[in-house]
Short mmCIF file of C-alpha atoms in Angstrom, two decimals:
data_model
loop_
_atom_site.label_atom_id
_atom_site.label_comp_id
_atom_site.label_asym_id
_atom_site.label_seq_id
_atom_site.Cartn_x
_atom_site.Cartn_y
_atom_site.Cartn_z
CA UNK A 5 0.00 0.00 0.00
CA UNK A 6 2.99 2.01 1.19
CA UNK A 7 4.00 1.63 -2.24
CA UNK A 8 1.33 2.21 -4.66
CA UNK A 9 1.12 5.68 -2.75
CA UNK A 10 4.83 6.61 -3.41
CA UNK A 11 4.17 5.70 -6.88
CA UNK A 12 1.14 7.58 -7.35
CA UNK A 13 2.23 11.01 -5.99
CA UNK A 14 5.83 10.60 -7.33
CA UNK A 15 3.89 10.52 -10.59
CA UNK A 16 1.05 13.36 -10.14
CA UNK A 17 3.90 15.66 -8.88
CA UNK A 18 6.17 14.76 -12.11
CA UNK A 19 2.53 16.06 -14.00
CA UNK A 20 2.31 19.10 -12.07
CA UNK A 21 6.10 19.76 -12.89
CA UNK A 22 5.43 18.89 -16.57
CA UNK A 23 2.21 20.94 -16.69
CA UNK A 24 4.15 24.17 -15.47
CA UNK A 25 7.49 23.71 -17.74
CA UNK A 26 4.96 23.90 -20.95
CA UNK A 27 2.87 26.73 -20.45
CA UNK A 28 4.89 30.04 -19.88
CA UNK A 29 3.01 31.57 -17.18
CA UNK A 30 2.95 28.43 -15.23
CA UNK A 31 0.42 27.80 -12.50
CA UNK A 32 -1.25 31.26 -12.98
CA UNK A 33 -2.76 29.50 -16.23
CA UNK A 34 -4.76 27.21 -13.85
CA UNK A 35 -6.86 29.94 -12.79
CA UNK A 36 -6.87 32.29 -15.93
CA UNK A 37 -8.37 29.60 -18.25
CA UNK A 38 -11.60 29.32 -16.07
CA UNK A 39 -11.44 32.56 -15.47
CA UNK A 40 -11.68 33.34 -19.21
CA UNK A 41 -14.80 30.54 -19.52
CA UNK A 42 -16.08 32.61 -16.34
CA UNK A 43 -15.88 36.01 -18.59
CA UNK A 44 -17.69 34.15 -21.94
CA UNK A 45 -20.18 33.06 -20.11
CA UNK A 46 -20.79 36.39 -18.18
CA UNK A 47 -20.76 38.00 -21.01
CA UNK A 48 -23.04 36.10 -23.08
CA UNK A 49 -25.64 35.19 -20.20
CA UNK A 50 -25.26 38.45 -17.97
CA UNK A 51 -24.75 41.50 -19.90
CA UNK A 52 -26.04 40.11 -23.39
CA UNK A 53 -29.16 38.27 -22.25
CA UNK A 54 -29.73 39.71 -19.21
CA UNK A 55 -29.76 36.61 -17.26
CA UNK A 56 -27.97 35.46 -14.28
CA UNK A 57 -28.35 35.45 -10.41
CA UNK A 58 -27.25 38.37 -7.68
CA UNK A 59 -23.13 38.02 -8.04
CA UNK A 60 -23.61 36.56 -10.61
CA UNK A 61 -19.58 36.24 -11.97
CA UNK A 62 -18.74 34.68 -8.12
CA UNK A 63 -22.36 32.18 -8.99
CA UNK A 64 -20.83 31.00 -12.36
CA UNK A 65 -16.97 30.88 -11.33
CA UNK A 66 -17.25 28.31 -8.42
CA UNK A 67 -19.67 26.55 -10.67
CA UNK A 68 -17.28 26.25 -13.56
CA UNK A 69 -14.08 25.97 -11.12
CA UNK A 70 -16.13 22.55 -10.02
CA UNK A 71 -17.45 21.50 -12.75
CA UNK A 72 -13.96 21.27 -14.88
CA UNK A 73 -12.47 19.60 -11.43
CA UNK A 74 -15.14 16.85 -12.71
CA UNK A 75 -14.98 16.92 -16.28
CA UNK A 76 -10.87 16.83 -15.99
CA UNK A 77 -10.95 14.21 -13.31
CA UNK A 78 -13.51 11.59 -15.46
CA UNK A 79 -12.39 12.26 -19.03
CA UNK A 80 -8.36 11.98 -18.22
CA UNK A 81 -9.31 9.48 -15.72
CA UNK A 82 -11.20 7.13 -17.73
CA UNK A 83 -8.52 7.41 -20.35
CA UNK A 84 -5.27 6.84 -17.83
CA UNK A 85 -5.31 2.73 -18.01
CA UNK A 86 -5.68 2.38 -21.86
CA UNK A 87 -3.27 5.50 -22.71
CA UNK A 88 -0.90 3.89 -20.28
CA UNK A 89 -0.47 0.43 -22.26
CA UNK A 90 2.68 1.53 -23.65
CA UNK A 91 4.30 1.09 -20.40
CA UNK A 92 2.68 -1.77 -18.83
CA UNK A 93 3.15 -4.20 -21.49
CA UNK A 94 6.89 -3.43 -20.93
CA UNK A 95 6.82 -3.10 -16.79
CA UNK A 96 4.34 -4.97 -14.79
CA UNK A 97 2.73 -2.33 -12.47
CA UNK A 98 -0.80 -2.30 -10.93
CA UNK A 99 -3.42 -0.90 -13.36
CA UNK A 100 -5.33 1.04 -10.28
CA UNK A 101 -3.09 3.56 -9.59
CA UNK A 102 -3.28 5.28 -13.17
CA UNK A 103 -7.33 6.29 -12.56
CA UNK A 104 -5.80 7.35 -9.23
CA UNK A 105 -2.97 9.64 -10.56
CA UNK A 106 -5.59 11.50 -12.81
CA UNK A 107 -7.51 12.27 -10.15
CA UNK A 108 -5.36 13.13 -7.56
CA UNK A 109 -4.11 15.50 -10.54
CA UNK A 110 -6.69 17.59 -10.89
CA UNK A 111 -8.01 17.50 -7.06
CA UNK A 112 -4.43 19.38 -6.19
CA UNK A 113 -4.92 21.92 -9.11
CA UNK A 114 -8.85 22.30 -8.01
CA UNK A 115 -6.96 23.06 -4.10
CA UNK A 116 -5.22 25.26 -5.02
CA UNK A 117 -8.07 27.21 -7.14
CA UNK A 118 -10.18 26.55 -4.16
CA UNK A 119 -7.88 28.36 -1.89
CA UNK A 120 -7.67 31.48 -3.67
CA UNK A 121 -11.55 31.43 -4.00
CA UNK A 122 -12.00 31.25 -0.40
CA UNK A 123 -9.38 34.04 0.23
CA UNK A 124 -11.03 36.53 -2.23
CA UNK A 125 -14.75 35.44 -1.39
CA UNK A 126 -13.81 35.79 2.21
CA UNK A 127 -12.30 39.38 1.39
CA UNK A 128 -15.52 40.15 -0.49
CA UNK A 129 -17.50 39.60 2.37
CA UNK A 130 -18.62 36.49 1.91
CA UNK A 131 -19.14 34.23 5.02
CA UNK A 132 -16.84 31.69 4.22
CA UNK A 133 -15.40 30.46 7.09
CA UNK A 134 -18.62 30.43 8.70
CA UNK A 135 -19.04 26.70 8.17
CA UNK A 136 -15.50 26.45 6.36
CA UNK A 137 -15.04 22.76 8.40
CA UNK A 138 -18.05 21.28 6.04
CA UNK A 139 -15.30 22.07 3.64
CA UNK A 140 -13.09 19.33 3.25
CA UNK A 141 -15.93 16.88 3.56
CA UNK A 142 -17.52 18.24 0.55
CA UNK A 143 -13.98 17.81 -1.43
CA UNK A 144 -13.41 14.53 -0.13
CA UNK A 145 -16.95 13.16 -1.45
CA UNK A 146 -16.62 14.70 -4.98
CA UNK A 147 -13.52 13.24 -4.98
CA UNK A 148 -14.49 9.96 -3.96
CA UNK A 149 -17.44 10.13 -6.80
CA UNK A 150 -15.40 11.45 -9.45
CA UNK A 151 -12.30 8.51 -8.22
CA UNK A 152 -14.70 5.45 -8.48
CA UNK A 153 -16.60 6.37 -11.66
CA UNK A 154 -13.48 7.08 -13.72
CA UNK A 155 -11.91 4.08 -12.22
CA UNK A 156 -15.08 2.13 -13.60
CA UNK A 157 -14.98 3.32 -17.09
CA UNK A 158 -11.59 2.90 -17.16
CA UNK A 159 -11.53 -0.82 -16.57
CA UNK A 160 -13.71 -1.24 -19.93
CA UNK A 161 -12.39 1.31 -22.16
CA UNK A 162 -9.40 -0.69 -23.44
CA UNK A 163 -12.04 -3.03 -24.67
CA UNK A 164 -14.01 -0.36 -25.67
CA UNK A 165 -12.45 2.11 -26.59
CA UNK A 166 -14.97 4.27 -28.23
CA UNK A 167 -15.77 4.75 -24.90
CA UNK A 168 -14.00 7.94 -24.66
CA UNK A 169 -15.51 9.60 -27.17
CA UNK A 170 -19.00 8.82 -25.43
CA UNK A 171 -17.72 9.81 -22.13
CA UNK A 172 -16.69 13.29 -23.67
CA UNK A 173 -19.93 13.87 -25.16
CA UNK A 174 -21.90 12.95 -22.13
CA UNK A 175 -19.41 15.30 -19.86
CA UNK A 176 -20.46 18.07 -22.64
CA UNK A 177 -23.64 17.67 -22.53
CA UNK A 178 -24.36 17.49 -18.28
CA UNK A 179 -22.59 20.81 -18.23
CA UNK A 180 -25.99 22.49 -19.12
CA UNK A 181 -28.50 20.65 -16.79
CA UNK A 182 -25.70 20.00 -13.59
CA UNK A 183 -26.32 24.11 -12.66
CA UNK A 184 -23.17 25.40 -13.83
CA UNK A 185 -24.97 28.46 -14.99
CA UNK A 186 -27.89 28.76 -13.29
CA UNK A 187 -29.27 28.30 -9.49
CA UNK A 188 -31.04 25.11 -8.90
CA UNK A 189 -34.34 26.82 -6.97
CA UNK A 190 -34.61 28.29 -10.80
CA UNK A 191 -36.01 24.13 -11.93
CA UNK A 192 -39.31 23.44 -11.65
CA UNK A 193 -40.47 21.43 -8.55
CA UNK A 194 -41.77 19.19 -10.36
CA UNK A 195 -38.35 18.27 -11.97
CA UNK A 196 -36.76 18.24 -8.45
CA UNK A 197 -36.59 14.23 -8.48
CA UNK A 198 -33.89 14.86 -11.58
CA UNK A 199 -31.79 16.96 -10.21
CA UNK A 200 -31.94 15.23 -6.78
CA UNK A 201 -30.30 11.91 -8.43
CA UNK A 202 -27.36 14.29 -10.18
CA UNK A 203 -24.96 14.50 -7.62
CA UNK A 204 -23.13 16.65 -9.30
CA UNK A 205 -25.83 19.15 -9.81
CA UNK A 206 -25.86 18.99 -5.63
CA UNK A 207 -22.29 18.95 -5.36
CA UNK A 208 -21.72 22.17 -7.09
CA UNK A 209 -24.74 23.40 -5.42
CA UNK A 210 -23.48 22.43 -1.99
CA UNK A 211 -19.84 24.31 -2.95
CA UNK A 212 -21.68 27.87 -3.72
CA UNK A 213 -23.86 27.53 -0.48
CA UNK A 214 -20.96 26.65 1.67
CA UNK A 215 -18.61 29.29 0.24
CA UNK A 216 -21.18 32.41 -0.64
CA UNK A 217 -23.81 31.62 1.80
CA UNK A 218 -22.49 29.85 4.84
CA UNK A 219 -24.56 26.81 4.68
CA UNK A 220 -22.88 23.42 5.32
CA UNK A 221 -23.90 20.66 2.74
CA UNK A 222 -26.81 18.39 3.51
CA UNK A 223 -26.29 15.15 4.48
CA UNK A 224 -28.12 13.82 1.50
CA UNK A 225 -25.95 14.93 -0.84
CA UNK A 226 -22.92 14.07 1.07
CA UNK A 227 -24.22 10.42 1.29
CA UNK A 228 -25.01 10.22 -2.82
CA UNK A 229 -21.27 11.28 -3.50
CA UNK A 230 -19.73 9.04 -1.65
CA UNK A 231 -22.03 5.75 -1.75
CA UNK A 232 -22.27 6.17 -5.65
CA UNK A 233 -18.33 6.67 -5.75
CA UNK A 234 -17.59 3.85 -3.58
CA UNK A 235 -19.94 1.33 -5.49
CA UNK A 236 -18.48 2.72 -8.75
CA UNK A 237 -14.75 2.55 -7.46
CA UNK A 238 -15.43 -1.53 -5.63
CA UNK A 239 -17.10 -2.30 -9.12
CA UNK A 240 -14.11 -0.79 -11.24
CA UNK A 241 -11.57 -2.04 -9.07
CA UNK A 242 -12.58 -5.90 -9.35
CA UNK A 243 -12.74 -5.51 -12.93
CA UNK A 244 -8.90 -3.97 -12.79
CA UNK A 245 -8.51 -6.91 -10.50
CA UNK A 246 -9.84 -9.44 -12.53
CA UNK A 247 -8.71 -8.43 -16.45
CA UNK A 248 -5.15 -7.36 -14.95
CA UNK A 249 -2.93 -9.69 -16.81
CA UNK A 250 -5.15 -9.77 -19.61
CA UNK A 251 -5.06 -5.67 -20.27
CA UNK A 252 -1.53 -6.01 -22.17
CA UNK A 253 -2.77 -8.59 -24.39
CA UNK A 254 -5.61 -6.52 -25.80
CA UNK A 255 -3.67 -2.84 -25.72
CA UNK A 256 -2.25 -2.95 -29.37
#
């Protein structure tokens, strides 16, 4: 166990090295690309349409800051194993850990993010330390759910690997109805069953609450993240388990 943890932050902290050598202005790109998104979508939904909620740029920025944790987390993450067949049909290494690296990834470069938000929300006069402890709960679940389902997709992908491009589209497409851009009291109670089985519709829901309003997430929500996650992560995992000698055969 001792080891497969080495080996999976020696290898998110070679990424995070790599990441930074490529792009010029280093880590400050990690919070100018959403904030560009944040800007588009201001502009366009905001000043051009007229639509939007009170605050509305420090709504849609912990929205999109959340929702590309997610999208990064599931599409590399689904992708690590099968990308990775170059190397372990040289080197025998346990398939697991590359969902795991992906994941870990991202949740350092959403930290990071997530500190400066609290730090300038908190300066704004937004009560975010009033219930800041709920905090690391509520990363640690959509952690959890994002670790187990991309571990689950990414035990089948290498035999199907058109997989990714599905898993792309579908990531596309729940941007619009997981909240990103709009408050969830806006959906129609009678639609309130649907959004109550997204859990990442609650997740980013919970993160805006916590940081702009105070309000710790409910226990509901924390529950869905992490007992979907887990059942994704034991299913993925025994399929690793099972197909691991049998992953280099079929990665041509």
């Amino acid at each position: 166990m001792s080891k497969l943890k080495d080996l999976i932050l020696f290898n998110v902290r070679a990424k995070l090295e790599d990441e930074v050598i490529h792009h010029y202005i280093g880590y400050l790109w990690w919070v100018l690309e959403p904030a560009m998104l944040v800007t588009i979508y201001y502009l366009v939904f905001k000043l051009i349409l007229n639509r939007g909620e009170d605050d509305y740029i420090y709504f849609l920025f912990i929205g999109i800051v959340t929702w590309k944790w997610f999208g990064s987390s599931v599409s590399s993450g689904t992708s690590s194993l099968y990308a990775a067949k170059s190397l372990y049909k040289k080197i025998n290494l346990p398939k697991i850990i590359f969902p795991w690296i992906e994941c870990v990834f991202y949740a350092v470069k959403f930290l990071i993010i997530l500190s400066l938000i609290v730090i300038v929300y908190g300066l704004s006069g937004y009560p975010v330390f009033k219930n800041i402890l709920y905090l690391p709960i509520l990363i640690f679940s959509q952690f959890i759910f994002s670790l187990g389902l991309s571990t689950l997709l990414s035990s089948v992908l290498p035999y199907f690997v058109d997989l990714k491009i599905i898993v792309g589209l579908f990531i596309r497409l729940g941007f619009y109805p997981s909240g990103v851009i709009f408050d969830l009291s806006r959906v129609p109670e009678k639609y309130d069953f649907i959004v109550n089985l997204n859990p990442l519709a609650l997740s980013i829901q919970a993160f805006r609450d916590l940081i702009m309003k105070g309000t710790p997430p409910t226990l509901y929500t924390i529950t869905l993240l992490l007992s979907s996650g887990l059942i994704f992560y034991v299913a993925g995992y025994s399929i690793i388990k099972k197909l691991d000698k049998k992953y280099a055969k079929i990665a041509l």
